[in-house]
Coordinates of N, CA and C in Angstrom, one line a residue:
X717 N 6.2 4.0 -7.6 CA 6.9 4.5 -8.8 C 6.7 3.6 -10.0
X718 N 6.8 2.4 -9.9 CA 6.8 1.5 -10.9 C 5.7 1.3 -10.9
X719 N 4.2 1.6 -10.6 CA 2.9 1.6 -11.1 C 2.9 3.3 -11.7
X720 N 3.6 4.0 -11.3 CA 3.1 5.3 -12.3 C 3.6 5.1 -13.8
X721 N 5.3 4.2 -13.6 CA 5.5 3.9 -14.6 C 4.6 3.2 -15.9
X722 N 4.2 2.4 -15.2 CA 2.8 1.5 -16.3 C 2.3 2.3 -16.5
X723 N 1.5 2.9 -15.7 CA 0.2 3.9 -16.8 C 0.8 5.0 -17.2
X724 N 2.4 5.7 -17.6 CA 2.9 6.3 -18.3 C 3.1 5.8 -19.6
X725 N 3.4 4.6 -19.5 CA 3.9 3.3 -20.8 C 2.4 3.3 -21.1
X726 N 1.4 3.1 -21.0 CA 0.2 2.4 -21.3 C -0.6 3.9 -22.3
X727 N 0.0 5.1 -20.6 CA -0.3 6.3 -21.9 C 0.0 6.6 -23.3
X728 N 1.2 6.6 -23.5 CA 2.3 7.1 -24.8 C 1.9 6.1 -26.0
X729 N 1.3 4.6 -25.1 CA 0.9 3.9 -26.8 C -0.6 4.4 -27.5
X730 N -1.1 4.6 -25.8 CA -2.7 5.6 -26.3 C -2.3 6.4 -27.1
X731 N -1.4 7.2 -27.0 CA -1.3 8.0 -27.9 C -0.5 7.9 -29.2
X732 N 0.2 7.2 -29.0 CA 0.4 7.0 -30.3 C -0.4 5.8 -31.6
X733 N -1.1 5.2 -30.4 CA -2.3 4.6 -31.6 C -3.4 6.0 -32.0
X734 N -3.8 6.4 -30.8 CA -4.4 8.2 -31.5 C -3.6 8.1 -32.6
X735 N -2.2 9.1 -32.8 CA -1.7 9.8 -34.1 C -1.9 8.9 -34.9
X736 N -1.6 7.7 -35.0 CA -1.5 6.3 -35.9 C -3.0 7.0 -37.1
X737 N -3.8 6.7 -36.3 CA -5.2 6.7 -36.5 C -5.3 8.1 -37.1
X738 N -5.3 9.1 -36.7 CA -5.7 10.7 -36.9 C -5.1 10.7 -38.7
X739 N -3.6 10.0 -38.6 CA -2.5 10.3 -39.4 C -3.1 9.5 -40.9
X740 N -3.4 8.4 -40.4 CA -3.9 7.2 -41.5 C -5.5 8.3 -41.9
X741 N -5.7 8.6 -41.5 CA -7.5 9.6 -42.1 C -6.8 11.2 -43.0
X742 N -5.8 11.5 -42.2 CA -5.3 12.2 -42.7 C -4.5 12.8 -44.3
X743 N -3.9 11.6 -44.4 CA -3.0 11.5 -45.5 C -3.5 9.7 -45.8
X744 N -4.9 9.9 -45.9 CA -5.4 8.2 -46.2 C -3.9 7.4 -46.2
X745 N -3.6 7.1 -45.3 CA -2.8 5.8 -44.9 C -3.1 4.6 -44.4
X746 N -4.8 4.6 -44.5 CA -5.5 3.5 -43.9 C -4.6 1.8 -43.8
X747 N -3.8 1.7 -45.0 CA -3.8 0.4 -45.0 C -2.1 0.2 -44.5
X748 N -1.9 1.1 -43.7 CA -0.5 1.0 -43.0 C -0.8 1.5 -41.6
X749 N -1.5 1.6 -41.3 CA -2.2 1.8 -40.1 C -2.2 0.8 -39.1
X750 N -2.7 -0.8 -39.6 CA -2.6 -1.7 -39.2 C -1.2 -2.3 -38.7
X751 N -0.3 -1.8 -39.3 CA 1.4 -2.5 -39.0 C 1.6 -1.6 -38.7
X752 N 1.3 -0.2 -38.2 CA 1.8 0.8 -37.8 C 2.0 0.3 -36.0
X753 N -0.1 -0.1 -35.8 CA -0.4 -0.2 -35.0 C 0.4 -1.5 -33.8
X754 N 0.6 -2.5 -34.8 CA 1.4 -3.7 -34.3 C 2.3 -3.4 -33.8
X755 N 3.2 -2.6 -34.6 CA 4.9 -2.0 -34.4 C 4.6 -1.4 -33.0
X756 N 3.7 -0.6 -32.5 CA 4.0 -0.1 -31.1 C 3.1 -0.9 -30.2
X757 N 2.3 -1.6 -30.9 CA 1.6 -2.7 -29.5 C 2.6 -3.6 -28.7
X758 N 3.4 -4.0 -30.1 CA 4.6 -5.1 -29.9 C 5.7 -4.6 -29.1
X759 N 6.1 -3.1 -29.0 CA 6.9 -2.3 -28.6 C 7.2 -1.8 -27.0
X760 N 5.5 -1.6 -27.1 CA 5.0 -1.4 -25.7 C 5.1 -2.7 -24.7
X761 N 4.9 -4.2 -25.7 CA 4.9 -5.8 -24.8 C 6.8 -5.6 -24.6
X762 N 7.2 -5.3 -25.5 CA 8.6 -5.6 -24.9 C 9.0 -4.8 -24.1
X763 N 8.9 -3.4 -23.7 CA 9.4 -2.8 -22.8 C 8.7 -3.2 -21.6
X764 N 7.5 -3.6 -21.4 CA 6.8 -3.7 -20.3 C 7.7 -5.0 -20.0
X765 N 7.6 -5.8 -20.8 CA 8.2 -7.2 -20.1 C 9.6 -7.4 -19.5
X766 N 10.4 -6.4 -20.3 CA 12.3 -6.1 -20.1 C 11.6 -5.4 -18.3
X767 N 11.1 -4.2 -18.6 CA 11.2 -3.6 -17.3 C 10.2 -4.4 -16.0
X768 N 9.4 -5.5 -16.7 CA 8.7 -5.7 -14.9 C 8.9 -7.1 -15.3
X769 N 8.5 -8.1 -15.9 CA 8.3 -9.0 -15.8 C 9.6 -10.0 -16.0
X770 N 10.6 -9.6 -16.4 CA 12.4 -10.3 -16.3 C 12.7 -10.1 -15.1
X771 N 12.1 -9.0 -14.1 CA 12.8 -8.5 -12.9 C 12.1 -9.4 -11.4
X772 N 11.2 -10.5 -12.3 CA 10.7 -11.4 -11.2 C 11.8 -12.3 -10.7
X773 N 12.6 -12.4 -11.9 CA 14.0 -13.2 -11.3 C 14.8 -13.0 -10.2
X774 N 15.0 -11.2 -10.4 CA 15.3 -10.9 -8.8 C 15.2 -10.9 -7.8
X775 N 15.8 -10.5 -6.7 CA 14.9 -10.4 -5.0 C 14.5 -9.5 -5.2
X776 N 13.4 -9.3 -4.7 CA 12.6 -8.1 -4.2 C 12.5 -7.7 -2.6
X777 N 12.9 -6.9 -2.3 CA 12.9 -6.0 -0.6 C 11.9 -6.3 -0.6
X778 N 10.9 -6.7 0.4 CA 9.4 -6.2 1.0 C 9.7 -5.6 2.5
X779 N 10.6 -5.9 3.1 CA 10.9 -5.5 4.8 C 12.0 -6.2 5.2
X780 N 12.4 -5.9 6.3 CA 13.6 -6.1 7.5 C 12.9 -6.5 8.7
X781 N 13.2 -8.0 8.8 CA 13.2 -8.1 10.3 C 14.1 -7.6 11.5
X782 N 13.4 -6.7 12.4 CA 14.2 -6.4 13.2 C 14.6 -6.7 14.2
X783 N 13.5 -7.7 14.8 CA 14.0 -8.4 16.1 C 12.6 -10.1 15.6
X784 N 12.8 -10.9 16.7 CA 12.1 -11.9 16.8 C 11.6 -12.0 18.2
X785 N 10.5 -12.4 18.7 CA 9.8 -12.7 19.6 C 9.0 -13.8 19.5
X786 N 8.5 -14.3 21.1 CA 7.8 -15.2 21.5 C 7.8 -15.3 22.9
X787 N 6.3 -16.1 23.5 CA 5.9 -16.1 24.8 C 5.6 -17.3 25.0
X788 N 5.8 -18.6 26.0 CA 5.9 -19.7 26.6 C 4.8 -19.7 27.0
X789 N 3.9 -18.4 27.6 CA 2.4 -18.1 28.2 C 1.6 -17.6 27.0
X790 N 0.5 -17.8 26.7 CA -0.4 -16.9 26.0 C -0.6 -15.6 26.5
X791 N -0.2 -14.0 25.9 CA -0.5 -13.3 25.9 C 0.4 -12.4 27.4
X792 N 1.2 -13.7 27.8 CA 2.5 -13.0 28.4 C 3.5 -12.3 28.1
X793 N 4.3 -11.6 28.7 CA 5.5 -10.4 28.6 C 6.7 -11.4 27.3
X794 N 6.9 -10.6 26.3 CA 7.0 -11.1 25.1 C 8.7 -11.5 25.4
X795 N 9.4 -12.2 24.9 CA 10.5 -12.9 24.7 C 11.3 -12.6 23.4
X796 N 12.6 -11.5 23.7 CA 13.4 -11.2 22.5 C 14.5 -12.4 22.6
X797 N 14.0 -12.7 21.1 CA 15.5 -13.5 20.8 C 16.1 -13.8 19.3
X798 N 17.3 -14.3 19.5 CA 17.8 -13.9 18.1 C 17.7 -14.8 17.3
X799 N 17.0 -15.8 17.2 CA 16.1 -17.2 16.7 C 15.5 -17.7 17.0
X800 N 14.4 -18.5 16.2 CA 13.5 -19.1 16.7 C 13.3 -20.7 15.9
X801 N 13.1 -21.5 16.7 CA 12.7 -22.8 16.2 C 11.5 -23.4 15.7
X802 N 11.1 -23.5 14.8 CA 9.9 -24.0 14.2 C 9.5 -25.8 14.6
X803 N 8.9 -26.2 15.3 CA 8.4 -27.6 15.4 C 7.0 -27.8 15.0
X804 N 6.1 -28.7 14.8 CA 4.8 -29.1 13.8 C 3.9 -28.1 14.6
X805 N 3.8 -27.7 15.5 CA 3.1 -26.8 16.1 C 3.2 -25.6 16.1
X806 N 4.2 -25.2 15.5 CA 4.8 -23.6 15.4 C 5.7 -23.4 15.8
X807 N 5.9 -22.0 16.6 CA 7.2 -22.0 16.9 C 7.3 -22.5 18.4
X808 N 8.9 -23.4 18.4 CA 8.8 -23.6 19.5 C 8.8 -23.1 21.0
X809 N 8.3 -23.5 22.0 CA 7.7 -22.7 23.6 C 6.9 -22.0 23.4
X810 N 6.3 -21.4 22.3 CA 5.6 -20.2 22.1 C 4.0 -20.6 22.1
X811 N 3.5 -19.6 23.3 CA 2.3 -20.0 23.8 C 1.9 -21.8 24.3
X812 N 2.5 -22.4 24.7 CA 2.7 -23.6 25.1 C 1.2 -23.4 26.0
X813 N 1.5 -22.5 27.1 CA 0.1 -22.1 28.3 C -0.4 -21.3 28.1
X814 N -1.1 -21.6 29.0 CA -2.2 -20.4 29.1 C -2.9 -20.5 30.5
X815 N -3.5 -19.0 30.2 CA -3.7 -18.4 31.7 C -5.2 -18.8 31.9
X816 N -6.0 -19.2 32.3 CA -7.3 -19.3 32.6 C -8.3 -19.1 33.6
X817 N -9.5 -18.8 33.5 CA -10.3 -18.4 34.7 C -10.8 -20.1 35.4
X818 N -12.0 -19.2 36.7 CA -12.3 -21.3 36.9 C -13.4 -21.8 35.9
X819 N -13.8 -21.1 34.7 CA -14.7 -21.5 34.1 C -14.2 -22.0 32.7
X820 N -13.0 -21.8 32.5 CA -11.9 -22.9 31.7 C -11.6 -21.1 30.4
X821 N -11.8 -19.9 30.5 CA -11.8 -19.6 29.6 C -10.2 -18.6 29.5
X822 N -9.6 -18.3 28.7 CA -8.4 -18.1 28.6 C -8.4 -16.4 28.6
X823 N -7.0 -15.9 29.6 CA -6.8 -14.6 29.8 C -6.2 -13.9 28.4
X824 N -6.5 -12.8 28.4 CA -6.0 -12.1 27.4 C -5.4 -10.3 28.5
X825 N -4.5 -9.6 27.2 CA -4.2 -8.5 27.7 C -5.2 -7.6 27.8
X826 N -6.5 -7.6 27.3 CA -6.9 -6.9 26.9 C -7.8 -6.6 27.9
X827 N -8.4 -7.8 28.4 CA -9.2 -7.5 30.0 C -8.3 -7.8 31.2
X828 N -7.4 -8.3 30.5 CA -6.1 -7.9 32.1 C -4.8 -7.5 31.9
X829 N -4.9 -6.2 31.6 CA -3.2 -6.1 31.4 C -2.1 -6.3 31.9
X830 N -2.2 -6.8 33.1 CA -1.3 -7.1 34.0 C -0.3 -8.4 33.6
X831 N -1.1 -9.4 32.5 CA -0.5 -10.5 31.7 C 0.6 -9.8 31.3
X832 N 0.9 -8.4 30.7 CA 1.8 -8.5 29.9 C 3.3 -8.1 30.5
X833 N 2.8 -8.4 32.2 CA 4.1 -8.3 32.8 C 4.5 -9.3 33.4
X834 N 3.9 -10.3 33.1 CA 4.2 -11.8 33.6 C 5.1 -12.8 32.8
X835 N 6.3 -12.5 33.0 CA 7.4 -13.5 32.3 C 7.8 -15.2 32.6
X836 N 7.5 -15.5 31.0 CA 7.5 -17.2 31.6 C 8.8 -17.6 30.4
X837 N 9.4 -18.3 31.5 CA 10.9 -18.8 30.7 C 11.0 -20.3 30.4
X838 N 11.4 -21.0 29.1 CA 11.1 -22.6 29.6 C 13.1 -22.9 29.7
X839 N 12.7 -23.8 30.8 CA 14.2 -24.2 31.2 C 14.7 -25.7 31.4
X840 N 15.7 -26.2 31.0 CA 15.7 -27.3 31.1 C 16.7 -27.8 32.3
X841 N 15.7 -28.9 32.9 CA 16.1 -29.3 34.7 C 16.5 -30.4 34.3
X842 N 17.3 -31.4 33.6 CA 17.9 -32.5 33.2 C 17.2 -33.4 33.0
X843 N 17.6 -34.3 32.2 CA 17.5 -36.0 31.7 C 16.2 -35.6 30.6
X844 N 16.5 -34.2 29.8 CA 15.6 -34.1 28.7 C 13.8 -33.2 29.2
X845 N 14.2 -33.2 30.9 CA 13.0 -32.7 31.2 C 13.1 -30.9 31.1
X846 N 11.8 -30.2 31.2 CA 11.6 -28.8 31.3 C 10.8 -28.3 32.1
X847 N 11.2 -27.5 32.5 CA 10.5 -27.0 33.6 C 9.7 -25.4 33.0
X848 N 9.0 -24.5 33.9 CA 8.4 -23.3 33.4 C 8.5 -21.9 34.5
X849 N 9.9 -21.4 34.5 CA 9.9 -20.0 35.4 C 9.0 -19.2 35.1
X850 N 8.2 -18.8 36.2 CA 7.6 -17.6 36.0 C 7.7 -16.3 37.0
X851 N 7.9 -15.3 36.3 CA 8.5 -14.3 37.4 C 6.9 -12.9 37.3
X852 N 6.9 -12.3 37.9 CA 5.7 -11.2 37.3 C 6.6 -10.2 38.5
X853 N 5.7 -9.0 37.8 CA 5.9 -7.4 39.1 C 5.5 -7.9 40.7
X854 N 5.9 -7.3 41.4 CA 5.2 -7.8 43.0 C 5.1 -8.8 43.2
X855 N 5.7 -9.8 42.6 CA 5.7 -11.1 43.4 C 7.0 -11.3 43.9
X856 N 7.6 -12.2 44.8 CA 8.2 -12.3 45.3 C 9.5 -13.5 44.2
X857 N 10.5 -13.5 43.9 CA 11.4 -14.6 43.3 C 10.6 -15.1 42.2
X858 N 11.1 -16.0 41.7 CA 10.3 -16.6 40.5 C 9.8 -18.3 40.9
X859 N 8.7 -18.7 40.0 CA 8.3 -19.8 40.3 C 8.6 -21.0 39.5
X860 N 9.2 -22.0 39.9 CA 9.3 -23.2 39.2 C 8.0 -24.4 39.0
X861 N 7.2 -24.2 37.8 CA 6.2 -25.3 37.6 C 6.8 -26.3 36.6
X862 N 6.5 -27.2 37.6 CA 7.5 -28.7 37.3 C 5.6 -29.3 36.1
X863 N 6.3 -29.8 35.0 CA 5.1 -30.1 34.3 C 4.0 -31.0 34.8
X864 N 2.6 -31.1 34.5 CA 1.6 -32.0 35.4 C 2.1 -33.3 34.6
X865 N 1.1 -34.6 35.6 CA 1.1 -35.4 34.5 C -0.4 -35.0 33.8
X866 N 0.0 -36.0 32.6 CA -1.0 -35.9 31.5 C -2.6 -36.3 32.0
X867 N -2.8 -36.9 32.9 CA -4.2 -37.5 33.3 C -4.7 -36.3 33.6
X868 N -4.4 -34.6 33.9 CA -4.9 -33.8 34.4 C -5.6 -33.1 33.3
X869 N -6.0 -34.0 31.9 CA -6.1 -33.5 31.2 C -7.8 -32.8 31.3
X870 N -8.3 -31.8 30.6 CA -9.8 -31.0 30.4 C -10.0 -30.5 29.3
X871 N -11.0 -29.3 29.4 CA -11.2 -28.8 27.8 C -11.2 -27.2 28.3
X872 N -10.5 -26.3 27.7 CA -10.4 -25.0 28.2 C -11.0 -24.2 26.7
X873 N -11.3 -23.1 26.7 CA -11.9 -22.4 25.6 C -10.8 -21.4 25.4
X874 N -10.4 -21.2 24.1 CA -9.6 -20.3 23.2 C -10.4 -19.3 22.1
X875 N -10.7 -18.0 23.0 CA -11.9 -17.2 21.7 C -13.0 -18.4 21.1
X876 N -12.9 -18.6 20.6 CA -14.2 -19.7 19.9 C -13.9 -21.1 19.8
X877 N -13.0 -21.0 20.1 CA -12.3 -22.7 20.0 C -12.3 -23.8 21.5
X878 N -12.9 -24.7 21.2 CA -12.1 -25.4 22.3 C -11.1 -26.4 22.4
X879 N -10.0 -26.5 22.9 CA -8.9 -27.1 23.2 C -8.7 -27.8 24.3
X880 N -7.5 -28.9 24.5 CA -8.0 -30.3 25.1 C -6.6 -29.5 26.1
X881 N -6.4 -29.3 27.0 CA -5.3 -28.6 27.9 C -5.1 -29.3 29.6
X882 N -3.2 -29.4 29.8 CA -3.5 -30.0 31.2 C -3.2 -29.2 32.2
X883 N -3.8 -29.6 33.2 CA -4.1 -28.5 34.6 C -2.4 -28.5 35.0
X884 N -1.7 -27.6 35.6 CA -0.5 -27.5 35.9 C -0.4 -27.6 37.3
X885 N -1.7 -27.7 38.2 CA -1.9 -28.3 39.6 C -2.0 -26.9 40.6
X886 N -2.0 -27.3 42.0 CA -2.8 -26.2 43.0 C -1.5 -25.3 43.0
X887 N -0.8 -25.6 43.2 CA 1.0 -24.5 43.5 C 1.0 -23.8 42.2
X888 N 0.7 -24.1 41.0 CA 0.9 -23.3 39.6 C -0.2 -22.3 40.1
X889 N -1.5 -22.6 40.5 CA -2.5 -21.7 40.6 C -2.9 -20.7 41.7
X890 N -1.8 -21.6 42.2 CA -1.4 -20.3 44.0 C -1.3 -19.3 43.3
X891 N -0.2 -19.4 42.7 CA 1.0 -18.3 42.3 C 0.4 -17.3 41.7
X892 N -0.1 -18.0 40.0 CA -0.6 -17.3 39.0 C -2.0 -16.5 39.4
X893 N -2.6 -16.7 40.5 CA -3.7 -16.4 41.4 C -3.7 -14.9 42.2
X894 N -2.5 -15.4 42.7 CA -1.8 -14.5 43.4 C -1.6 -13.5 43.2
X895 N -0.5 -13.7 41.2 CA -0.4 -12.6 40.8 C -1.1 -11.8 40.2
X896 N -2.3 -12.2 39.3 CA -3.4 -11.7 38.7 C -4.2 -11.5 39.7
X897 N -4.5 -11.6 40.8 CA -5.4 -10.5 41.9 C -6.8 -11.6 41.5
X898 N -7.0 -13.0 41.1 CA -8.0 -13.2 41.4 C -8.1 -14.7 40.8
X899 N -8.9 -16.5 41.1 CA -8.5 -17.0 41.3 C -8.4 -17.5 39.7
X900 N -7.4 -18.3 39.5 CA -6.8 -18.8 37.7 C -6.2 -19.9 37.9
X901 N -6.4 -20.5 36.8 CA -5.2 -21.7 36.7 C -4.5 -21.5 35.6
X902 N -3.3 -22.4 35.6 CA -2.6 -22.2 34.7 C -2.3 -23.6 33.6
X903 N -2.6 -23.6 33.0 CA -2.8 -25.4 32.0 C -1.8 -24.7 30.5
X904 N -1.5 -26.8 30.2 CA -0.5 -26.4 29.1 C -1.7 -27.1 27.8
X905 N -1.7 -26.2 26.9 CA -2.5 -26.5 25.8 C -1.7 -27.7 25.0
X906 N -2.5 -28.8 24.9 CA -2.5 -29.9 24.1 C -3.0 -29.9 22.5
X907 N -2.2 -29.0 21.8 CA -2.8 -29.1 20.0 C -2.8 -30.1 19.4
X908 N -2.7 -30.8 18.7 CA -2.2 -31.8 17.6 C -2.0 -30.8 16.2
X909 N -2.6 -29.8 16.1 CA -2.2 -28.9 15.2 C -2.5 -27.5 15.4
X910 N -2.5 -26.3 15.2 CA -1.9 -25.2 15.2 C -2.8 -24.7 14.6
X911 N -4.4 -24.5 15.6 CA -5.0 -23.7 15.3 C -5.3 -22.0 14.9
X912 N -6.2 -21.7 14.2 CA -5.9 -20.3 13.3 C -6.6 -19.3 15.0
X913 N -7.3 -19.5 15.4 CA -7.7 -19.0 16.9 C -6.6 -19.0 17.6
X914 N -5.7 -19.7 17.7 CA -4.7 -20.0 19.0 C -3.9 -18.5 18.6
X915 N -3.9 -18.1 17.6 CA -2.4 -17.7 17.1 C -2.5 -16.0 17.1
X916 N -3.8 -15.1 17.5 CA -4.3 -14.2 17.7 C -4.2 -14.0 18.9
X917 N -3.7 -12.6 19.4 CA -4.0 -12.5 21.1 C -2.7 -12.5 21.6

């Protein structure tokens, strides 16, 4: 609406520099033509500016958030919640792991959709530590992966990226094995920052 508005405003001075012009040939008014012309150039800057350009002061609507999400797994069963915490990495627990083949490369929905029924919760097991529930369809109760240590660290591939990620050990890979029908591990990606690859998928 307010772009038909401009090229209605933009029309009406076309045209009235037209009559300006027709009028000044007409009844030789040549030499008032020129201030004729100002008077509605200047006329046309003020209304345009009153109607668009004061109204930058305002808010402007672009959309409504309607819910928030996030996944602790890459590309796992998504996570409603009514906030979310931002830390230098993004948002916080969100995509922390990931699902991986034995050749280090990372699961997506897209050649297994079975990920997007795989719910991973992070929970905290005391003295500041966290742990990682994971529950899926047909498996049996949910799994607690107590975090690796750091020495288990490797290089796993993300779409085109490679990332430095640690192995979550043989019990994480039972499971997640188990439940994706063929064999995976499960590692927690190590960023130092918040790659534009990570964040697709």
């Amino acid at each position: 609406m307010n772009r038909i508005r401009l090229l209605l405003a933009l029309a009406i001075g076309a045209l009235c520099l037209g009559a300006i012009s027709y009028a000044s040939k007409a009844f030789d008014l040549q030499k008032y033509s020129g201030l004729a012309a100002i008077v509605v150039i200047s006329s046309s800057i003020r209304f345009l500016r009153k109607r668009y350009l004061e109204k930058g002061n305002s808010k402007l609507s672009v959309g409504r958030v309607e819910s928030l999400h996030y996944s602790p797994v890459k590309s796992g069963k998504l996570l409603c919640s009514s906030k979310l915490e931002f830390v230098q990495h993004g948002v916080k627990n969100d995509r922390r792991w990931l699902v991986v083949d034995e050749s280090g490369d990372f699961y997506t929905q897209r050649k297994h959709p079975q990920m997007a029924l795989l719910e991973a919760r992070v929970e905290q097991v005391g003295d500041g530590k966290e742990s990682l529930a994971l529950a899926g369809r047909g498996m049996a109760g949910k799994f607690e992966c107590q975090k690796a240590s750091s020495s288990n660290i490797r290089t796993v591939r993300v779409w085109s990226s490679q990332i430095r990620a640690i192995d979550e050990g043989e019990d994480a890979a039972q499971w997640i094995s188990e439940f994706i029908g063929e064999p995976t591990r499960l590692d927690r990606g190590v960023w130092k920052r918040r790659h534009p690859d990570c964040l697709s998928g």
